[in-house]
Amino acid sequence: MSDYNPREKRIVYCVPLGQLVDPDYGFVKPLFEKTASGLIPVDKSSFPNNGKIHVTQGYNRVFTPSDEMKFFRVETNVSTNWNPETAHDGLSKYATYNKNIEAAKYLEVSQVFITEYPDPSRPASMNCISSGKPADGFFILCDGPKNFKVLIGPLDIVKESQRVSENGLYNFQYKAVDRPIGGNFTPINKVPHSAMVFEVDLMPDGALVEVDGDQYLVNHQELLPFSTSTLIDLSSDDHIIKWAQKTLRISKKASQAELINLKSIVDKIPEESSELPIQILEDRRARLRAIPEKLLKMDGLGQIFSDFINSDEGQKLLENHIEANRTGLLEKYHFNELEKIREKTKREVDELTEEKRAELDLINEKILESSNQLESLQDPEVSQNLKQAEIELKKIREEKNIIYSISELEIQKKLIETDLGELNVRHSKAKTFLDELQANINKSQDTHKLKLIELKMELEALSGNVVSDDDLKAKVKLDAISFEDQPIADLKSAKINVIKSIRSSFQLKGRVVDFNEIAVILTCIMQSLILTLAGKPGSGKTSTAFELAQSLGLLSRNKFVHIQVQRGWTSDRDIIGFYNKLTRVYDADRFGLYKLINAFQEDDLEDQLSVALLDEANLSPIEHYWSGFMGACDNPTSFSTQGKSLKLPDGLRFIATVNYDRTTEPLSARFLDRSPVIYIENKKSALLDERKIT
């Protein structure tokens, strides 16, 4: 333990792994660590026991479902809960939270996908497959035209092309980056729709790395061989046509006569007015020659062609061409028309034949079915049974007075079901209204009862009908023995028996707990003046406190006080009462806390265990109404009441229950420094949430 460093700060690049049941918590997976020499794959042995980093706050504020393969820069430290001697496979050594997490910069870390060499004229070739939802800024690894392994990028995803296959893999198309890029990648800014090509054999070690079966590119600017790189044009056919149109319009080098010959148009694209590298210019010319149909659809080119045909020169050229090729053109026209008619007639005949064949099959099925029915009806025995059944059915209908047909019965059934549904809705609304009304009545009765008790106490004080000092003491029944009365040899066994007895009491109430859980609660009660039980509403916090008091015999000995905290409490007079200067008598609280403390003022009684339950303690700020006891957590002699000098009994303990929702006051750091907090789970299979004991 001498080498244990609780503040081992590290910078790692991670991908999200998903949130836990509580969306504020989750895990990230570290893949690369930042060092003086750049990014290197993480050493998994330094991230025991699960190879993950625990995000303890704000997970859902940083990550979204679309960040599945997106990299994040994470600053992490050794968790304060980490102990190598008690660690297990589900516990992370390192932890972080949302303020120490930020998205990695574009191209800091890039994933590499293995696929075929891109051919922009075939969009289907520009496709990748990934095991997760990909992120922009990736590269592809493929065989180049000269059978060299090449790395091409950076590339982005065509968002609308993403789809998930049946085996859970992502299929998507990619495109060139259409945003300005800095550093050594700036050459692609001058050639729209382009990417860089690097020969893998020229790349040094440390740039292309493999982690968990996936390829990644790191330290781009330092390790990639930019001096030997080339550009690849990933422009689509539409991009190239628009580029050619713009270039021809600017250069004005294509005459009307040359527009008839598409090849001459392409060759007229000037080199001197183009900023493209000569190789990309030649590639685009070659692709333009291969797509004459799209060239004819260029804006304005069709009108230019039409104007030329309607001119005298165009008409003469067209007449000469038709006269010279009249016979061939007519034969070709008649042949094409005949082929169209033949194909159309064949298609119509095939469709009609298929339709008639289906009708014939249906008629044959009906004939066969009718034949079977006719044979069955012609059987004398069947015919006789059928007549007898009809006679019996008629007789039953007459005896039972059945006048409805099947269709009428179905209608009646639907009407009855509709009425029943409306009645159920009305019943549900009425029950909800009655429940709310009863709850309001009960709440009103409790409120009036408390007000009457307070009014009675005030009237008695004003009339001089005051209580005696003995009345201000609880009638407690003291324990006959204690642990100190046990022989030393039996002391450990006696304590174990107490824990077993409490555990059995919980189990009889359907709460399945183990020995260690009871020991944790008892240890917290013995070591602290106040123990806090936290959890969601209905998780069993109050019942846990009552069951513990019942098991320890505190309820039967009047050594347990239940204080139901109310909103608006501002001082300790709300829970312990105050000295009434008018009657010169201490007006004790209505819960019995003052009487309990007053009963244990004798020295030989003050170490007797007694418990006060602050139920829903954070409805009001605890440090306000519990202020008289807050200082006693550090110095018991500082305890004081509202006008009455009493000492704090050594055996008095508090249990506070708090709800984790937005309707309650937050717990202050001053209070949390003095109270251990145990989280209660809302299930019968366990009492405590082992992950949340602080």
XYZ file of C-alpha atoms in Angstrom:
694
model
C 0.000 0.000 0.000
C 3.042 2.330 0.221
C 2.994 2.880 -3.606
C -0.726 3.678 -3.702
C -1.211 7.105 -5.314
C -4.768 8.444 -4.893
C -4.226 11.235 -7.466
C -2.780 9.507 -10.546
C -3.922 11.941 -13.273
C -4.023 10.621 -16.880
C -5.283 11.925 -20.250
C -6.916 9.203 -22.347
C -9.045 9.041 -25.492
C -12.168 6.937 -25.014
C -15.410 5.788 -26.652
C -18.694 5.620 -24.631
C -19.959 2.222 -23.477
C -23.431 3.203 -22.242
C -25.158 4.427 -19.103
C -26.238 2.430 -16.053
C -29.775 2.237 -14.590
C -29.248 5.770 -13.308
C -28.676 7.882 -16.481
C -26.236 10.088 -14.535
C -23.754 7.170 -14.303
C -21.981 5.153 -17.011
C -18.702 3.806 -18.381
C -16.238 4.773 -21.135
C -13.594 2.529 -22.725
C -10.034 3.928 -22.921
C -8.218 3.137 -26.197
C -5.329 5.639 -26.389
C -3.291 7.567 -23.831
C -1.597 10.920 -24.359
C 2.166 10.788 -23.717
C 5.140 13.015 -24.432
C 5.722 11.113 -27.692
C 2.095 11.283 -28.837
C -0.905 8.982 -28.583
C -0.203 5.316 -27.838
C -2.548 2.348 -27.180
C -3.437 2.076 -23.487
C -1.878 -0.576 -21.294
C -4.943 -2.581 -20.229
C -3.148 -3.906 -17.149
C -3.140 -0.357 -15.742
C -6.955 -0.195 -15.860
C -8.054 -3.025 -13.523
C -10.362 -4.712 -12.954
C -12.799 -4.217 -15.841
C -10.693 -2.143 -18.273
C -13.199 0.746 -18.048
C -13.425 4.264 -16.598
C -16.445 4.978 -14.396
C -18.327 8.240 -15.149
C -19.751 9.174 -11.732
C -21.694 12.278 -12.751
C -23.317 13.841 -15.826
C -23.062 10.878 -18.253
C -26.348 11.754 -19.960
C -25.261 15.407 -20.266
C -22.148 14.538 -22.314
C -22.997 11.506 -24.453
C -25.837 10.850 -26.922
C -26.842 7.566 -28.668
C -25.144 8.823 -31.878
C -21.726 8.933 -30.111
C -21.246 5.151 -30.242
C -17.849 5.294 -32.071
C -16.999 8.946 -31.450
C -13.776 9.717 -29.531
C -13.711 11.851 -26.369
C -10.756 13.346 -24.508
C -11.048 12.327 -20.840
C -9.074 13.503 -17.816
C -9.214 10.741 -15.195
C -7.886 9.985 -11.715
C -7.814 6.977 -9.428
C -11.229 6.620 -7.790
C -11.381 7.553 -4.118
C -13.272 4.279 -3.569
C -10.476 2.179 -5.090
C -8.753 -0.311 -2.812
C -6.615 -3.000 -4.517
C -7.152 -5.387 -1.632
C -10.958 -5.420 -1.966
C -11.338 -4.748 -5.726
C -13.445 -7.078 -7.886
C -14.129 -7.526 -11.613
C -17.016 -5.052 -11.667
C -15.093 -2.162 -10.040
C -13.162 0.455 -12.025
C -9.864 1.775 -10.718
C -10.252 5.096 -12.568
C -13.183 7.522 -12.464
C -14.146 10.866 -14.018
C -17.167 13.147 -14.425
C -18.759 15.354 -17.070
C -16.609 18.472 -16.544
C -13.449 16.464 -17.314
C -14.836 15.105 -20.624
C -14.812 16.836 -24.019
C -15.193 15.671 -27.616
C -11.891 14.934 -29.357
C -10.867 17.384 -32.070
C -11.532 16.464 -35.670
C -8.847 13.984 -36.887
C -7.115 13.682 -33.478
C -7.964 9.961 -33.591
C -9.507 8.385 -36.711
C -10.903 4.933 -37.324
C -9.704 3.009 -40.400
C -12.070 0.764 -42.407
C -10.855 -1.915 -44.835
C -12.742 -1.763 -48.165
C -12.197 -1.589 -51.949
C -10.523 1.202 -53.913
C -13.092 3.970 -54.587
C -14.523 4.521 -58.067
C -16.648 7.725 -57.991
C -18.373 6.757 -61.247
C -19.784 3.751 -59.335
C -21.264 5.124 -56.069
C -21.771 1.547 -54.806
C -17.969 1.127 -54.615
C -17.726 3.945 -52.064
C -19.249 1.879 -49.270
C -18.047 0.690 -45.817
C -19.199 -1.728 -43.099
C -18.760 -0.996 -39.385
C -19.580 -2.825 -36.158
C -20.929 0.361 -34.570
C -22.401 3.716 -35.519
C -19.464 5.444 -37.324
C -18.231 9.000 -36.824
C -16.911 11.557 -39.333
C -13.181 11.931 -40.012
C -12.171 8.359 -40.854
C -9.808 6.754 -43.430
C -10.045 3.668 -45.657
C -7.367 1.016 -46.240
C -7.383 -0.721 -49.661
C -5.327 -2.027 -52.581
C -4.304 0.779 -54.947
C -4.170 0.643 -58.772
C -0.548 -0.589 -58.643
C -1.351 -3.274 -56.031
C 0.227 -1.154 -53.277
C -1.629 -0.884 -49.956
C -2.845 2.688 -49.685
C -4.556 4.795 -47.023
C -7.158 7.289 -48.296
C -8.738 10.127 -46.336
C -9.955 11.996 -44.472
C -13.548 11.023 -45.319
C -16.994 11.783 -43.923
C -20.232 9.773 -43.792
C -23.145 10.294 -46.168
C -25.670 10.574 -43.318
C -28.751 9.520 -45.286
C -27.045 6.304 -46.470
C -26.675 4.719 -43.026
C -28.600 1.511 -42.450
C -28.322 -1.432 -40.070
C -28.217 -4.962 -41.515
C -29.896 -8.022 -39.990
C -26.627 -9.073 -38.312
C -26.364 -5.686 -36.534
C -23.601 -4.188 -38.734
C -23.724 -0.616 -40.080
C -23.570 -0.119 -43.877
C -22.862 3.409 -45.090
C -21.461 5.384 -48.030
C -18.688 7.948 -47.692
C -17.692 11.172 -49.384
C -14.792 13.613 -49.444
C -14.601 16.209 -46.683
C -16.506 19.368 -47.671
C -15.120 21.601 -44.906
C -11.821 23.557 -44.719
C -9.023 21.534 -43.061
C -5.792 22.910 -41.633
C -2.290 21.582 -41.136
C -0.729 19.293 -43.737
C -4.179 18.448 -45.138
C -4.655 21.924 -46.723
C -4.018 20.730 -50.350
C -7.490 19.156 -50.438
C -9.021 22.603 -49.784
C -7.916 23.662 -53.303
C -9.528 20.635 -54.989
C -13.177 20.226 -53.944
C -14.363 16.635 -53.403
C -10.832 15.259 -53.072
C -8.886 13.243 -50.486
C -5.232 12.332 -49.879
C -3.647 8.987 -50.800
C -0.717 7.616 -48.745
C 1.329 4.500 -49.481
C 1.220 2.313 -46.370
C 4.797 1.064 -46.923
C 6.075 4.644 -46.529
C 4.263 5.217 -43.226
C 6.416 4.952 -40.051
C 5.498 2.770 -37.080
C 3.083 4.297 -34.629
C 0.721 5.907 -37.129
C -1.465 2.926 -38.047
C -2.249 0.814 -34.949
C -4.642 -2.007 -34.145
C -6.675 -2.080 -30.889
C -9.156 -4.870 -30.081
C -9.269 -5.969 -33.738
C -9.980 -2.459 -35.151
C -7.554 -0.228 -37.070
C -6.934 3.383 -35.992
C -4.849 6.273 -37.304
C -3.144 8.481 -34.687
C -0.556 11.260 -34.685
C -1.550 12.195 -38.280
C 0.303 15.456 -38.697
C 3.634 14.069 -37.425
C 3.767 10.557 -38.927
C 1.939 10.565 -42.283
C 4.223 10.900 -45.366
C 2.620 14.071 -46.754
C 5.552 14.819 -49.069
C 4.873 11.652 -51.121
C 1.066 11.811 -50.967
C -1.181 12.302 -54.000
C -4.756 13.499 -54.423
C -7.710 11.372 -55.505
C -10.809 12.937 -57.038
C -14.038 11.648 -55.435
C -16.378 13.931 -57.408
C -19.693 12.463 -58.499
C -20.840 12.642 -62.143
C -23.090 15.593 -61.276
C -20.161 17.452 -59.698
C -18.014 16.940 -62.819
C -20.770 18.034 -65.223
C -21.318 21.260 -63.243
C -17.568 21.869 -63.146
C -17.282 21.379 -66.962
C -20.245 23.673 -67.579
C -18.734 26.428 -65.457
C -15.278 26.069 -67.023
C -16.605 26.141 -70.642
C -18.778 29.142 -69.893
C -15.841 31.045 -68.438
C -13.336 30.120 -71.185
C -15.748 30.678 -74.145
C -13.646 28.316 -76.311
C -16.422 26.049 -77.664
C -17.980 27.154 -80.985
C -21.502 26.189 -82.047
C -20.242 23.847 -84.762
C -18.007 21.985 -82.311
C -20.907 21.418 -79.893
C -22.144 18.629 -82.226
C -19.015 16.630 -81.378
C -19.081 15.945 -77.609
C -15.471 14.840 -77.608
C -14.326 18.202 -78.959
C -16.220 19.945 -76.104
C -14.357 17.956 -73.483
C -11.011 18.573 -75.135
C -11.693 22.307 -75.205
C -11.626 22.504 -71.390
C -8.540 24.705 -70.893
C -5.625 23.644 -68.735
C -4.328 27.147 -68.115
C -7.593 28.333 -66.469
C -7.864 25.315 -64.168
C -6.369 25.127 -60.654
C -6.645 21.343 -60.672
C -3.577 19.057 -60.798
C -3.036 17.747 -64.351
C -3.797 14.135 -63.336
C -7.186 15.053 -61.801
C -7.989 17.212 -64.872
C -7.300 14.265 -67.219
C -9.399 11.932 -65.025
C -12.332 14.317 -65.192
C -12.047 14.625 -69.008
C -12.090 10.825 -69.312
C -15.190 10.578 -67.145
C -16.927 13.322 -69.138
C -16.374 11.383 -72.376
C -18.091 8.398 -70.741
C -21.267 10.287 -69.786
C -22.523 12.076 -72.945
C -26.160 11.737 -71.820
C -25.515 13.885 -68.793
C -23.521 16.401 -70.819
C -26.612 17.021 -72.963
C -28.548 17.867 -69.776
C -26.134 20.614 -68.782
C -27.894 23.948 -68.263
C -27.888 25.911 -71.551
C -26.172 23.258 -73.667
C -29.486 21.903 -75.033
C -30.540 25.422 -76.096
C -27.193 25.965 -77.849
C -27.631 22.687 -79.736
C -31.222 23.630 -80.714
C -30.141 27.052 -81.980
C -27.446 25.476 -84.150
C -29.880 22.929 -85.684
C -32.333 25.729 -86.568
C -29.623 27.840 -88.192
C -28.951 27.707 -91.968
C -25.658 25.916 -91.399
C -27.316 23.380 -89.097
C -30.253 22.741 -91.444
C -27.918 22.174 -94.394
C -25.742 19.803 -92.385
C -28.821 17.878 -91.188
C -30.303 17.601 -94.739
C -27.002 16.306 -96.140
C -26.765 13.699 -93.366
C -30.362 12.471 -93.928
C -29.982 12.337 -97.751
C -26.766 10.351 -97.524
C -28.186 7.850 -94.993
C -31.909 7.774 -95.968
C -32.191 4.011 -96.574
C -30.277 3.040 -93.462
C -32.149 5.494 -91.241
C -35.585 4.290 -92.475
C -34.670 0.641 -91.970
C -33.362 1.375 -88.490
C -36.525 3.358 -87.634
C -38.875 0.610 -88.882
C -36.863 -2.062 -87.118
C -36.944 -0.158 -83.804
C -40.704 0.480 -84.083
C -41.364 -3.173 -84.959
C -39.332 -4.317 -81.941
C -41.273 -1.990 -79.641
C -44.632 -3.288 -80.945
C -43.460 -6.925 -80.664
C -42.287 -6.432 -77.048
C -45.496 -4.631 -76.049
C -47.713 -7.332 -77.653
C -45.778 -10.164 -75.998
C -45.994 -8.448 -72.592
C -49.777 -7.950 -72.921
C -50.323 -11.579 -74.053
C -48.251 -12.903 -71.143
C -50.177 -10.809 -68.618
C -53.563 -11.882 -70.058
C -52.512 -15.562 -70.107
C -51.407 -15.428 -66.485
C -54.656 -13.753 -65.443
C -56.806 -16.375 -67.225
C -54.714 -19.214 -65.788
C -55.361 -17.886 -62.254
C -59.102 -17.655 -62.946
C -59.114 -21.218 -64.293
C -57.336 -22.538 -61.183
C -59.910 -20.811 -58.963
C -62.831 -22.284 -60.945
C -61.303 -25.800 -60.711
C -60.982 -25.439 -56.922
C -64.633 -24.393 -56.604
C -65.749 -27.303 -58.822
C -63.810 -29.779 -56.676
C -65.216 -28.288 -53.453
C -68.797 -28.430 -54.816
C -68.316 -32.051 -55.908
C -67.192 -33.059 -52.423
C -70.157 -31.297 -50.835
C -72.574 -32.913 -53.312
C -71.186 -36.379 -52.550
C -71.554 -35.735 -48.809
C -75.163 -34.544 -49.166
C -76.094 -37.494 -51.373
C -75.134 -39.909 -48.564
C -78.528 -41.098 -47.091
C -77.195 -41.268 -43.568
C -75.780 -37.744 -43.727
C -78.959 -36.401 -45.245
C -81.090 -38.034 -42.537
C -78.819 -36.693 -39.746
C -78.985 -33.221 -41.251
C -82.787 -33.229 -41.303
C -82.941 -34.536 -37.723
C -80.520 -31.798 -36.556
C -82.642 -29.105 -38.207
C -85.781 -30.443 -36.420
C -84.027 -30.473 -33.009
C -82.596 -26.969 -33.539
C -86.061 -25.611 -34.392
C -87.524 -27.296 -31.300
C -84.829 -25.833 -29.001
C -85.321 -22.338 -30.396
C -89.068 -22.575 -29.743
C -88.593 -23.936 -26.172
C -85.969 -21.320 -25.230
C -87.719 -18.501 -27.075
C -84.590 -17.744 -29.113
C -85.474 -15.100 -31.649
C -82.018 -13.693 -32.482
C -79.956 -14.726 -35.407
C -76.166 -15.024 -35.121
C -75.627 -11.563 -36.645
C -78.119 -10.006 -34.239
C -76.365 -11.670 -31.291
C -73.012 -10.283 -32.449
C -74.477 -6.764 -32.568
C -75.964 -7.169 -29.081
C -72.594 -8.407 -27.788
C -70.752 -5.360 -29.167
C -73.322 -2.987 -27.632
C -72.990 -4.678 -24.240
C -69.166 -4.563 -24.441
C -69.305 -0.835 -25.268
C -71.604 -0.133 -22.293
C -69.355 -2.231 -20.042
C -66.279 -0.268 -21.139
C -67.995 3.052 -20.367
C -69.053 1.743 -16.935
C -65.477 0.659 -16.193
C -64.173 4.111 -17.091
C -66.776 5.768 -14.864
C -65.969 3.317 -12.051
C -62.246 4.079 -12.340
C -62.866 7.842 -12.233
C -65.179 7.478 -9.252
C -62.641 5.330 -7.377
C -59.874 7.863 -8.066
C -62.085 10.687 -6.792
C -62.989 8.735 -3.625
C -59.337 7.898 -2.941
C -58.337 11.554 -3.282
C -61.257 12.623 -1.102
C -60.348 10.078 1.605
C -56.692 11.168 1.504
C -57.725 14.812 1.952
C -60.025 13.855 4.842
C -57.248 11.884 6.570
C -54.775 14.699 6.041
C -57.271 17.243 7.373
C -57.967 15.080 10.463
C -54.246 14.766 11.230
C -53.760 18.509 10.810
C -56.700 19.361 13.076
C -55.510 16.851 15.675
C -52.066 18.458 15.831
C -53.569 21.942 16.050
C -55.897 20.823 18.877
C -52.954 19.356 20.797
C -50.999 22.578 20.432
C -54.052 24.654 21.390
C -54.662 22.460 24.451
C -51.064 22.927 25.577
C -51.324 26.714 25.171
C -54.663 26.881 27.034
C -53.292 24.800 29.889
C -50.290 27.095 30.093
C -52.480 30.217 30.170
C -54.812 28.739 32.803
C -51.908 27.674 35.014
C -52.625 23.987 34.535
C -48.967 23.125 33.941
C -47.229 19.806 33.966
C -44.806 18.700 36.653
C -41.134 17.876 36.063
C -41.942 14.161 36.230
C -44.453 14.588 33.426
C -41.617 15.903 31.250
C -39.812 12.564 31.445
C -40.547 9.555 29.252
C -41.701 6.414 31.071
C -38.913 4.272 29.721
C -38.176 0.694 30.681
C -34.458 0.264 31.182
C -32.447 -2.732 29.960
C -31.714 -5.366 32.604
C -28.324 -6.318 31.094
C -25.806 -4.957 28.592
C -22.790 -6.209 26.678
C -20.547 -5.076 29.512
C -22.260 -7.623 31.776
C -21.123 -10.480 29.534
C -17.908 -12.404 30.174
C -15.153 -11.455 27.736
C -15.190 -14.934 26.193
C -18.917 -14.642 25.403
C -18.928 -10.995 24.319
C -18.275 -11.684 20.595
C -20.859 -14.465 20.533
C -23.435 -12.205 22.176
C -22.946 -9.471 19.560
C -23.253 -11.988 16.737
C -26.492 -13.287 18.256
C -27.890 -9.738 18.315
C -27.191 -9.324 14.584
C -28.714 -12.725 13.819
C -31.816 -11.835 15.849
C -32.269 -8.554 13.933
C -31.770 -10.353 10.622
C -34.458 -12.923 11.520
C -36.863 -10.118 12.404
C -36.329 -8.512 8.963
C -36.795 -11.844 7.197
C -40.121 -12.442 8.961
C -41.307 -9.178 7.365
C -40.204 -10.324 3.872
C -36.954 -8.324 3.812
C -34.155 -10.682 2.697
C -30.900 -9.300 4.140
C -27.536 -10.773 4.998
C -25.364 -10.615 8.102
C -23.018 -7.908 6.772
C -25.846 -5.491 5.925
C -27.148 -5.524 9.510
C -23.576 -5.127 10.800
C -23.056 -2.044 8.560
C -26.203 -0.316 9.876
C -25.423 -1.078 13.542
C -21.807 0.107 13.115
C -22.960 3.418 11.590
C -25.467 3.920 14.456
C -22.852 3.231 17.138
C -20.162 5.470 15.583
C -22.244 8.509 14.586
C -24.815 10.676 16.323
C -26.994 10.555 13.187
C -27.345 7.999 10.357
C -29.056 8.943 7.075
C -31.119 6.406 5.101
C -31.587 7.682 1.533
C -33.583 6.349 -1.382
C -36.520 6.878 -3.683
C -40.055 7.232 -2.226
C -41.455 3.845 -1.205
C -38.078 2.117 -0.993
C -38.587 1.088 2.663
C -36.476 3.623 4.581
C -39.013 4.324 7.358
C -39.975 0.644 7.711
C -36.276 -0.220 8.031
C -35.897 2.189 10.979
C -39.064 0.885 12.684
C -38.064 -2.746 12.189
C -34.615 -2.039 13.626
C -36.150 -0.360 16.692
C -38.599 -3.249 17.103
C -35.777 -5.826 16.889
C -33.688 -3.984 19.514
C -36.652 -3.735 21.910
C -36.741 0.087 21.760
C -40.450 0.315 20.928
C -41.574 -1.834 23.884
C -39.326 0.158 26.280
C -40.520 3.601 25.088
C -36.987 4.392 23.888
C -37.965 5.232 20.295
C -39.374 8.575 19.095
C -40.908 9.103 15.643
C -40.593 12.716 14.451
C -42.481 13.486 11.240
C -40.608 16.496 9.779
C -42.805 19.272 8.338
C -42.074 21.974 5.762
C -41.141 25.387 7.135
C -39.239 24.249 10.257
C -36.547 26.814 11.062
C -35.256 26.049 14.594
C -34.813 23.190 17.057
C -37.914 24.301 19.020
C -39.913 22.453 16.323
C -38.499 19.084 17.449
C -37.579 19.632 21.142
C -39.919 22.397 22.379
C -39.049 25.594 24.282
C -39.108 27.219 27.703
C -42.392 29.129 28.176
C -41.569 32.354 30.013
C -45.256 32.965 30.639
C -45.832 29.772 32.633
C -42.151 29.308 33.589
C -42.472 25.695 32.495
C -40.794 23.942 29.561
C -43.311 23.263 26.758
C -42.068 19.931 25.421
C -42.432 18.957 21.762
C -45.429 16.842 20.738
C -43.232 13.982 19.512
C -41.588 13.111 22.866
C -37.949 13.908 22.048
C -37.536 16.290 25.003
C -39.103 13.773 27.392
C -36.767 11.044 26.098
C -33.651 13.206 26.602
C -34.878 14.349 30.038
C -35.406 10.723 31.132
C -31.713 9.847 30.600
C -30.105 12.723 32.530
C -28.810 10.490 35.325
C -25.196 9.370 34.904
C -25.970 5.667 35.240
C -28.671 5.854 32.561
C -27.232 8.133 29.879
C -25.483 5.324 27.951
C -28.733 3.398 27.432
C -29.470 3.147 23.675
C -32.422 5.220 22.430
C -33.319 6.297 18.887
C -35.137 9.306 17.416
C -36.366 8.958 13.812
C -36.379 12.146 11.666
C -38.829 10.958 8.996
C -38.547 12.778 5.636
C -35.797 14.850 7.243
C -35.077 17.011 4.196
C -38.569 18.491 3.847
C -36.909 21.405 5.711
C -33.179 22.227 5.928
C -31.760 19.838 8.563
C -29.017 22.204 9.683
C -31.748 24.692 10.785
C -34.160 22.663 12.932
C -31.436 20.222 14.090
C -28.961 22.999 14.857
C -28.895 22.231 18.596
C -27.525 18.759 17.798
C -25.276 19.678 14.847
C -22.490 21.019 17.023
C -22.849 18.072 19.406
C -21.631 15.763 16.615
C -18.134 17.158 17.209
C -18.464 18.276 20.867
C -21.287 16.661 22.942
C -20.811 19.247 25.728
C -21.977 22.020 23.377
C -25.533 20.631 23.329
C -28.273 22.986 24.560
C -32.048 23.257 24.382
C -34.485 26.169 24.129
C -34.046 27.645 27.630
C -33.402 24.395 29.563
C -30.005 23.075 30.594
C -29.749 19.397 29.682
C -26.820 17.220 28.697
C -26.885 15.037 25.574
C -27.266 11.345 26.621
C -24.390 9.176 25.392
C -26.810 6.506 24.165
C -29.073 8.788 22.089
C -28.897 8.257 18.292
C -30.802 9.782 15.359
C -31.891 8.083 12.117
C -32.861 10.442 9.262
C -34.770 9.297 6.165
C -34.447 11.420 3.009
C -36.031 11.148 -0.429
C -34.060 11.629 -3.622
C -36.415 13.804 -5.667
C -36.915 17.464 -6.551
C -39.528 18.124 -3.833
C -37.034 18.134 -0.954
C -34.193 20.259 0.338
C -30.649 19.212 -0.729
C -28.332 17.922 1.982
C -25.596 20.405 2.851
C -21.915 19.495 2.865
C -21.807 20.496 6.570
C -24.395 17.839 7.389
C -22.914 15.143 5.125
C -19.542 15.559 6.856
C -21.214 14.423 10.101
C -23.569 11.693 8.902
C -22.912 8.432 7.037
C -25.429 7.855 4.221
C -26.832 4.426 3.349
C -28.912 4.012 0.188
C -31.945 1.722 0.508
C -32.996 -0.229 -2.606
C -36.648 -0.621 -3.527
C -36.680 -4.402 -3.617
C -37.256 -7.258 -1.189
C -34.284 -9.315 -2.316
C -31.806 -6.968 -0.574
C -31.832 -4.184 1.972
C -28.898 -2.034 0.866
C -27.520 -0.833 -2.472
C -23.923 -2.055 -2.129
C -22.672 0.439 -4.723
C -23.956 3.418 -2.702
C -22.674 3.382 0.864
C -20.803 6.604 1.689
